[in-house]
Structures are given as C-alpha cells and as structure tokens.
Amino acid sequence: MRVKIRRFAETSEYFISVTERRATILDVLEAIKNNLDITLSYRAQCRAAICGTCGVKVNGKMVLACKTKVLEVERDEGILIEPLDNMEVIKDLVVDHGDFISKLRDAKSWYIEKEQPEKVYPEDLANYERETDCILCGICYSVCPAFQNDKEFGGPINFVKMFRFWKDKNDALGDVRVEIANKNNITSCVHCRYCTLSCPKQIPVEEDILQIEFYGKQKGIIQKKENFPDFFSFGF
Ligand code: SF4
Ligand code: SF4
Ligand code: FES
C-alpha cells in the first residue's frame, strides 16, 4: 500500500504491506517508524481512543489514528496522512494543542462545586453524560470553519465543556457558564455540524452549542456580535 505523509511543506512516500484486516492508521505509522523511517514524528499514547493525542487527517478526514482502520479510509491510490487543521504544526504529524488548552483554561473548564451539593441521580447524569466522554482530542476544533471569520471563537471543544458543567446541578457557576460562552463568541458558530459528525466519541457538539445559544438569547445573556450574522435570523 502506498502511504503519503505530509511533513511541513514536503510529502514523504512509503510502501508497506498491510495484511491484517484490523490494522489501524496508528499501526501503519508505527510500521513506518520502526522499519522504514525513524525520523517520522507523530503522537500517540493509549492506543485505545482514550488519551486523545493521536488525531490526524487521513484522506481529508480528521480521525483518531488508533481507532481508524486502514480499510475504512483506504482508496485505490493509497492513503495520505496529514496533521490536523486549525493548529500549528510542531513537527510532521504533531500539532500544538496549546491554543485550545489555553481557551479551556480561560473559560474555567473544570468542575467548581457549589457550597451544598445535592445527590446526583441517573436522570441528572443523563443531562451531560455524553459530554463527559470528551477526550480533548481537538478533532472538532480542527474541522471547525468558524475560525475563518473569528479567531477569537472559543471553539466546539470549549462549548462541550461549558455544556457539561452548566448542566451539572452541583456546579457553582450555573448561568455564568453561559456568560462565558457569550464572551467566547458562541454566536460565531455557523452550525455546519462538522464537529458533531467528526467527534470520535459521538458527542452531539453542535446540538449542545445550539442549546446554550438558544437559552442564552432567551435570557438576554447572549447577544450576537457586531459584524457577525445571527444564525437564528436566517430562520434555520
Ligand atoms: S468533543 Fe469530541 S471531537 Fe471534540 S475534543 Fe471532545 S472528543 Fe474530541
Ligand atoms: S457547528 Fe459550529 S462549532 Fe461545530 S464545526 Fe460547525 S461552526 Fe464549528
Ligand atoms: S493513542 Fe490515545 S486516543 Fe489514540
């Protein structure tokens, strides 16, 4: 199989034999590094879709290398592996997660317990259980077109975290999370749903954004920013 890998401005080409039907993109990268080219750099740790470090673009699709089988993405001409979009490349397939990590930090994306927490029942957990599966892989961030018009946009990963804590009845911030969403320009989302469709954990990212945005506008917490079209004004 022909494997092309984009490495900064250049593309390296390798030929490897893939006989195992379960072989993943990560297996391919490891085979190349171990047998053909020790200089190749990529990032991976858990091999089990848990650590969120192995995101890459394969034949134009953003995926986790350890979760994606070669069979799912292979074409007649082979596969092209590239670094994720919307992030600076450090080397070869290794990208800098710093941008979205600092946005998460600025948005207080952690649990802040209220003074007298209440018991949590399964029906409470159901409100945000899917969002707790987020592995911070940044794939939603890499597919998002909203950054083209607004570099200050918080990004889908950020709004998933806001949603998770906003829906938790024991979180002390409550609607302050919605104010933070407003400061992170949530109205710059164009609701393309690429984030939802690409998330390896099947988190309904765009639907969460829609809920925060709708609630925030009803309460007067979220206002559309000047010079940005209002999604709701198009009558979607
Ligand atoms: S929401 Fe999904 S795609 Fe985005 S960082 Fe979390 S797990 Fe990855
Ligand atoms: S739905 Fe919004 S947040 Fe998700 S990829 Fe599209 S513009 Fe980005
Ligand atoms: S190696 Fe951890 S998610 Fe792929």
mmCIF file of C-alpha atoms and ligand atoms in Angstrom:
data_model
loop_
_atom_site.group_PDB
_atom_site.id
_atom_site.type_symbol
_atom_site.label_atom_id
_atom_site.label_comp_id
_atom_site.label_asym_id
_atom_site.label_seq_id
_atom_site.Cartn_x
_atom_site.Cartn_y
_atom_site.Cartn_z
ATOM 1 C CA MET A 1 0.000 0.000 0.000
ATOM 2 C CA ARG A 2 1.204 3.481 -0.836
ATOM 3 C CA VAL A 3 1.297 5.826 2.175
ATOM 4 C CA LYS A 4 1.995 9.516 1.765
ATOM 5 C CA ILE A 5 2.715 11.628 4.820
ATOM 6 C CA ARG A 6 2.781 15.412 4.785
ATOM 7 C CA ARG A 7 5.774 16.692 6.704
ATOM 8 C CA PHE A 8 5.690 20.509 6.754
ATOM 9 C CA ALA A 9 5.854 21.624 3.084
ATOM 10 C CA GLU A 10 7.048 18.228 1.821
ATOM 11 C CA THR A 11 5.420 14.854 1.368
ATOM 12 C CA SER A 12 7.224 11.582 2.142
ATOM 13 C CA GLU A 13 6.100 8.432 0.386
ATOM 14 C CA TYR A 14 6.350 4.869 1.707
ATOM 15 C CA PHE A 15 5.216 1.460 0.543
ATOM 16 C CA ILE A 16 4.161 -1.030 3.183
ATOM 17 C CA SER A 17 2.325 -4.316 3.207
ATOM 18 C CA VAL A 18 -0.889 -4.355 5.273
ATOM 19 C CA THR A 19 -2.132 -7.913 5.677
ATOM 20 C CA GLU A 20 -4.036 -7.642 8.952
ATOM 21 C CA ARG A 21 -7.669 -6.571 8.405
ATOM 22 C CA ARG A 22 -7.762 -4.908 11.810
ATOM 23 C CA ALA A 23 -4.699 -2.748 11.087
ATOM 24 C CA THR A 24 -5.192 0.860 12.129
ATOM 25 C CA ILE A 25 -3.620 4.080 10.905
ATOM 26 C CA LEU A 26 -1.537 4.020 14.084
ATOM 27 C CA ASP A 27 -0.269 0.532 13.168
ATOM 28 C CA VAL A 28 0.770 1.949 9.785
ATOM 29 C CA LEU A 29 2.608 4.870 11.401
ATOM 30 C CA GLU A 30 4.379 2.525 13.810
ATOM 31 C CA ALA A 31 5.374 0.170 10.977
ATOM 32 C CA ILE A 32 6.867 3.082 9.041
ATOM 33 C CA LYS A 33 8.725 4.475 12.049
ATOM 34 C CA ASN A 34 10.034 1.075 13.200
ATOM 35 C CA ASN A 35 11.027 -0.288 9.800
ATOM 36 C CA LEU A 36 11.411 2.467 7.234
ATOM 37 C CA ASP A 37 11.945 5.931 8.673
ATOM 38 C CA ILE A 38 12.901 6.556 12.281
ATOM 39 C CA THR A 39 12.713 10.331 11.743
ATOM 40 C CA LEU A 40 8.910 10.328 11.369
ATOM 41 C CA SER A 41 7.128 12.099 14.253
ATOM 42 C CA TYR A 42 3.555 11.534 15.415
ATOM 43 C CA ARG A 43 1.850 11.483 18.782
ATOM 44 C CA ALA A 44 0.064 8.527 20.441
ATOM 45 C CA GLN A 45 -0.157 7.001 23.885
ATOM 46 C CA CYS A 46 -3.098 4.810 24.892
ATOM 47 C CA ARG A 47 -3.920 3.032 21.574
ATOM 48 C CA ALA A 48 -7.488 2.807 22.856
ATOM 49 C CA ALA A 49 -9.259 6.089 21.939
ATOM 50 C CA ILE A 50 -8.867 7.403 25.475
ATOM 51 C CA CYS A 51 -5.887 9.783 25.660
ATOM 52 C CA GLY A 52 -6.944 11.962 22.700
ATOM 53 C CA THR A 53 -3.398 12.519 21.419
ATOM 54 C CA CYS A 54 -3.354 10.711 18.056
ATOM 55 C CA GLY A 55 -5.630 12.902 15.900
ATOM 56 C CA VAL A 56 -4.561 13.130 12.232
ATOM 57 C CA LYS A 57 -6.123 13.904 8.864
ATOM 58 C CA VAL A 58 -6.403 10.816 6.621
ATOM 59 C CA ASN A 59 -7.555 11.281 3.044
ATOM 60 C CA GLY A 60 -9.157 14.549 4.121
ATOM 61 C CA LYS A 61 -10.968 13.193 7.182
ATOM 62 C CA MET A 62 -9.974 14.109 10.756
ATOM 63 C CA VAL A 63 -9.753 10.905 12.806
ATOM 64 C CA LEU A 64 -8.069 9.207 15.747
ATOM 65 C CA ALA A 65 -5.214 7.138 14.265
ATOM 66 C CA CYS A 66 -5.646 4.379 16.870
ATOM 67 C CA LYS A 67 -9.383 3.985 16.264
ATOM 68 C CA THR A 68 -9.451 4.141 12.477
ATOM 69 C CA LYS A 69 -8.899 1.009 10.452
ATOM 70 C CA VAL A 70 -6.991 1.304 7.196
ATOM 71 C CA LEU A 71 -9.894 -0.411 5.437
ATOM 72 C CA GLU A 72 -12.231 2.445 6.410
ATOM 73 C CA VAL A 73 -10.174 5.150 4.732
ATOM 74 C CA GLU A 74 -8.060 3.451 2.062
ATOM 75 C CA ARG A 75 -8.516 4.412 -1.590
ATOM 76 C CA ASP A 76 -7.027 2.858 -4.745
ATOM 77 C CA GLU A 77 -4.229 5.409 -4.702
ATOM 78 C CA GLY A 78 -3.414 4.575 -1.036
ATOM 79 C CA ILE A 79 -3.646 6.941 1.909
ATOM 80 C CA LEU A 80 -2.476 10.475 2.581
ATOM 81 C CA ILE A 81 -1.842 11.269 6.250
ATOM 82 C CA GLU A 82 -1.596 14.923 7.302
ATOM 83 C CA PRO A 83 -1.566 16.871 10.559
ATOM 84 C CA LEU A 84 -4.869 18.200 11.959
ATOM 85 C CA ASP A 85 -6.059 21.594 10.659
ATOM 86 C CA ASN A 86 -6.545 24.788 12.703
ATOM 87 C CA MET A 87 -3.479 24.054 14.844
ATOM 88 C CA GLU A 88 0.170 24.923 14.411
ATOM 89 C CA VAL A 89 2.379 22.045 13.308
ATOM 90 C CA ILE A 90 5.272 21.317 15.662
ATOM 91 C CA LYS A 91 6.779 18.527 13.544
ATOM 92 C CA ASP A 92 5.364 16.196 10.875
ATOM 93 C CA LEU A 93 2.017 14.995 12.351
ATOM 94 C CA VAL A 94 2.469 16.538 15.791
ATOM 95 C CA VAL A 95 0.344 19.657 16.294
ATOM 96 C CA ASP A 96 0.269 22.209 19.090
ATOM 97 C CA HIS A 97 -2.815 21.805 21.318
ATOM 98 C CA GLY A 98 -1.839 24.958 23.211
ATOM 99 C CA ASP A 99 -4.480 27.203 21.608
ATOM 100 C CA PHE A 100 -7.490 25.219 22.660
ATOM 101 C CA ILE A 101 -5.972 24.274 26.017
ATOM 102 C CA SER A 102 -5.475 27.954 26.913
ATOM 103 C CA LYS A 103 -9.030 28.737 25.759
ATOM 104 C CA LEU A 104 -10.286 25.946 28.039
ATOM 105 C CA ARG A 105 -8.298 27.399 30.932
ATOM 106 C CA ASP A 106 -9.594 30.931 30.302
ATOM 107 C CA ALA A 107 -13.162 29.586 30.233
ATOM 108 C CA LYS A 108 -12.792 27.848 33.626
ATOM 109 C CA SER A 109 -13.488 24.459 32.070
ATOM 110 C CA TRP A 110 -13.429 22.477 35.264
ATOM 111 C CA TYR A 111 -15.939 21.478 37.914
ATOM 112 C CA ILE A 112 -16.492 24.075 40.641
ATOM 113 C CA GLU A 113 -18.650 22.554 43.349
ATOM 114 C CA LYS A 114 -21.417 24.640 44.933
ATOM 115 C CA GLU A 115 -21.466 25.040 48.706
ATOM 116 C CA GLN A 116 -24.125 22.433 49.462
ATOM 117 C CA PRO A 117 -24.050 19.785 46.748
ATOM 118 C CA GLU A 118 -27.141 17.638 46.216
ATOM 119 C CA LYS A 119 -27.351 13.938 45.480
ATOM 120 C CA VAL A 120 -26.935 13.079 41.815
ATOM 121 C CA TYR A 121 -29.385 10.582 40.295
ATOM 122 C CA PRO A 122 -29.148 8.746 36.961
ATOM 123 C CA GLU A 123 -31.635 11.198 35.408
ATOM 124 C CA ASP A 124 -29.359 14.116 36.413
ATOM 125 C CA LEU A 125 -26.332 12.410 34.920
ATOM 126 C CA ALA A 126 -28.232 11.761 31.687
ATOM 127 C CA ASN A 127 -28.220 15.543 31.039
ATOM 128 C CA TYR A 128 -24.467 15.638 30.481
ATOM 129 C CA GLU A 129 -23.193 12.057 30.466
ATOM 130 C CA ARG A 130 -22.233 12.020 26.775
ATOM 131 C CA GLU A 131 -20.209 15.213 27.184
ATOM 132 C CA THR A 132 -18.159 13.593 29.994
ATOM 133 C CA ASP A 133 -16.749 11.265 27.299
ATOM 134 C CA CYS A 134 -14.794 14.123 25.679
ATOM 135 C CA ILE A 135 -11.122 13.113 25.438
ATOM 136 C CA LEU A 136 -9.833 16.577 24.414
ATOM 137 C CA CYS A 137 -8.593 15.233 21.097
ATOM 138 C CA GLY A 138 -9.226 18.540 19.309
ATOM 139 C CA ILE A 139 -10.745 16.890 16.221
ATOM 140 C CA CYS A 140 -13.851 19.088 16.480
ATOM 141 C CA TYR A 141 -11.546 22.113 16.757
ATOM 142 C CA SER A 142 -9.676 21.058 13.620
ATOM 143 C CA VAL A 143 -12.796 20.688 11.446
ATOM 144 C CA CYS A 144 -14.453 23.937 12.554
ATOM 145 C CA PRO A 145 -14.798 26.603 9.827
ATOM 146 C CA ALA A 146 -15.878 29.372 12.256
ATOM 147 C CA PHE A 147 -12.240 30.352 12.914
ATOM 148 C CA GLN A 148 -12.003 31.643 9.343
ATOM 149 C CA ASN A 149 -14.214 34.592 10.313
ATOM 150 C CA ASP A 150 -13.458 34.830 14.007
ATOM 151 C CA LYS A 151 -10.089 33.920 15.503
ATOM 152 C CA GLU A 152 -11.471 34.628 18.995
ATOM 153 C CA PHE A 153 -14.189 31.980 18.651
ATOM 154 C CA GLY A 154 -13.964 29.621 21.658
ATOM 155 C CA GLY A 155 -14.265 26.501 19.526
ATOM 156 C CA PRO A 156 -16.513 23.452 19.805
ATOM 157 C CA ILE A 157 -14.350 21.654 22.386
ATOM 158 C CA ASN A 158 -14.776 24.629 24.699
ATOM 159 C CA PHE A 159 -18.554 24.702 24.380
ATOM 160 C CA VAL A 160 -18.791 20.958 25.057
ATOM 161 C CA LYS A 161 -17.005 21.523 28.364
ATOM 162 C CA MET A 162 -19.212 24.542 29.197
ATOM 163 C CA PHE A 163 -22.301 22.470 28.449
ATOM 164 C CA ARG A 164 -21.095 19.587 30.635
ATOM 165 C CA PHE A 165 -20.656 21.806 33.725
ATOM 166 C CA TRP A 166 -23.630 24.092 33.001
ATOM 167 C CA LYS A 167 -25.934 21.049 33.024
ATOM 168 C CA ASP A 168 -24.491 19.751 36.316
ATOM 169 C CA LYS A 169 -26.789 20.832 39.153
ATOM 170 C CA ASN A 170 -23.863 20.826 41.595
ATOM 171 C CA ASP A 171 -21.692 23.188 39.567
ATOM 172 C CA ALA A 172 -21.381 26.552 41.322
ATOM 173 C CA LEU A 173 -21.143 28.727 38.194
ATOM 174 C CA GLY A 174 -24.568 27.936 36.658
ATOM 175 C CA ASP A 175 -25.516 30.616 34.125
ATOM 176 C CA VAL A 176 -22.098 32.249 34.487
ATOM 177 C CA ARG A 177 -21.104 29.436 32.092
ATOM 178 C CA VAL A 178 -23.492 30.956 29.540
ATOM 179 C CA GLU A 179 -21.923 34.393 30.067
ATOM 180 C CA ILE A 180 -18.546 32.781 29.417
ATOM 181 C CA ALA A 181 -19.980 31.232 26.231
ATOM 182 C CA ASN A 182 -21.021 34.743 25.157
ATOM 183 C CA LYS A 183 -17.501 36.063 25.816
ATOM 184 C CA ASN A 184 -16.201 33.170 23.707
ATOM 185 C CA ASN A 185 -18.289 34.379 20.748
ATOM 186 C CA ILE A 186 -20.627 31.404 20.653
ATOM 187 C CA THR A 187 -22.739 33.188 18.013
ATOM 188 C CA SER A 188 -19.869 32.832 15.528
ATOM 189 C CA CYS A 189 -20.775 29.143 15.197
ATOM 190 C CA VAL A 190 -22.256 28.608 11.726
ATOM 191 C CA HIS A 191 -23.950 25.330 12.775
ATOM 192 C CA CYS A 192 -22.421 23.255 9.995
ATOM 193 C CA ARG A 193 -22.378 20.189 12.335
ATOM 194 C CA TYR A 194 -18.894 19.136 11.197
ATOM 195 C CA CYS A 195 -17.935 18.893 14.897
ATOM 196 C CA THR A 196 -20.807 16.513 15.695
ATOM 197 C CA LEU A 197 -20.157 14.394 12.621
ATOM 198 C CA SER A 198 -16.398 14.119 13.307
ATOM 199 C CA CYS A 199 -16.359 13.537 17.065
ATOM 200 C CA PRO A 200 -14.877 10.067 17.736
ATOM 201 C CA LYS A 201 -16.940 9.869 20.929
ATOM 202 C CA GLN A 202 -20.251 10.683 19.198
ATOM 203 C CA ILE A 203 -20.830 13.753 21.341
ATOM 204 C CA PRO A 204 -23.607 15.981 19.912
ATOM 205 C CA VAL A 205 -21.341 19.030 19.921
ATOM 206 C CA GLU A 206 -23.360 21.315 17.649
ATOM 207 C CA GLU A 207 -26.604 20.425 19.394
ATOM 208 C CA ASP A 208 -25.009 21.445 22.739
ATOM 209 C CA ILE A 209 -23.936 24.774 21.237
ATOM 210 C CA LEU A 210 -27.463 25.299 19.946
ATOM 211 C CA GLN A 211 -28.915 24.686 23.411
ATOM 212 C CA ILE A 212 -26.546 27.102 25.153
ATOM 213 C CA GLU A 213 -27.092 29.722 22.450
ATOM 214 C CA PHE A 214 -30.862 29.416 22.437
ATOM 215 C CA TYR A 215 -31.083 29.574 26.252
ATOM 216 C CA GLY A 216 -28.630 32.486 26.428
ATOM 217 C CA LYS A 217 -30.568 34.508 23.871
ATOM 218 C CA GLN A 218 -33.884 33.836 25.605
ATOM 219 C CA LYS A 219 -32.376 35.070 28.891
ATOM 220 C CA GLY A 220 -30.650 38.062 27.271
ATOM 221 C CA ILE A 221 -27.229 36.714 28.305
ATOM 222 C CA ILE A 222 -26.018 36.075 24.758
ATOM 223 C CA GLN A 223 -26.054 38.803 22.156
ATOM 224 C CA LYS A 224 -24.930 38.477 18.595
ATOM 225 C CA LYS A 225 -21.630 40.242 17.963
ATOM 226 C CA GLU A 226 -21.435 43.201 15.586
ATOM 227 C CA ASN A 227 -20.467 42.242 12.007
ATOM 228 C CA PHE A 228 -21.351 38.584 12.502
ATOM 229 C CA PRO A 229 -24.552 37.154 11.014
ATOM 230 C CA ASP A 230 -27.085 35.829 13.505
ATOM 231 C CA PHE A 231 -27.758 32.155 12.852
ATOM 232 C CA PHE A 232 -31.279 32.422 14.220
ATOM 233 C CA SER A 233 -32.108 35.368 11.937
ATOM 234 C CA PHE A 234 -31.802 33.043 8.929
ATOM 235 C CA GLY A 235 -34.738 31.028 10.216
ATOM 236 C CA PHE A 236 -32.910 27.705 10.483
HETATM 237 S S1 SF4 B 1 -15.922 16.916 21.626
HETATM 238 FE FE1 SF4 B 1 -15.315 15.042 20.558
HETATM 239 S S2 SF4 B 1 -14.010 15.764 18.875
HETATM 240 FE FE2 SF4 B 1 -14.164 17.426 20.332
HETATM 241 S S3 SF4 B 1 -12.375 17.212 21.649
HETATM 242 FE FE3 SF4 B 1 -14.076 16.140 22.668
HETATM 243 S S4 SF4 B 1 -13.912 14.036 21.966
HETATM 244 FE FE4 SF4 B 1 -12.646 15.234 20.588
HETATM 245 S S1 SF4 B 2 -21.224 23.511 14.159
HETATM 246 FE FE1 SF4 B 2 -20.235 25.388 14.899
HETATM 247 S S2 SF4 B 2 -18.658 24.716 16.324
HETATM 248 FE FE2 SF4 B 2 -19.287 22.902 15.101
HETATM 249 S S3 SF4 B 2 -17.823 22.834 13.417
HETATM 250 FE FE3 SF4 B 2 -19.605 23.997 12.679
HETATM 251 S S4 SF4 B 2 -19.110 26.162 13.132
HETATM 252 FE FE4 SF4 B 2 -17.682 24.896 14.320
HETATM 253 S S1 FES B 3 -3.480 6.765 21.122
HETATM 254 FE FE1 FES B 3 -4.786 7.554 22.670
HETATM 255 S S2 FES B 3 -6.551 8.220 21.600
HETATM 256 FE FE2 FES B 3 -5.307 7.284 20.079
#
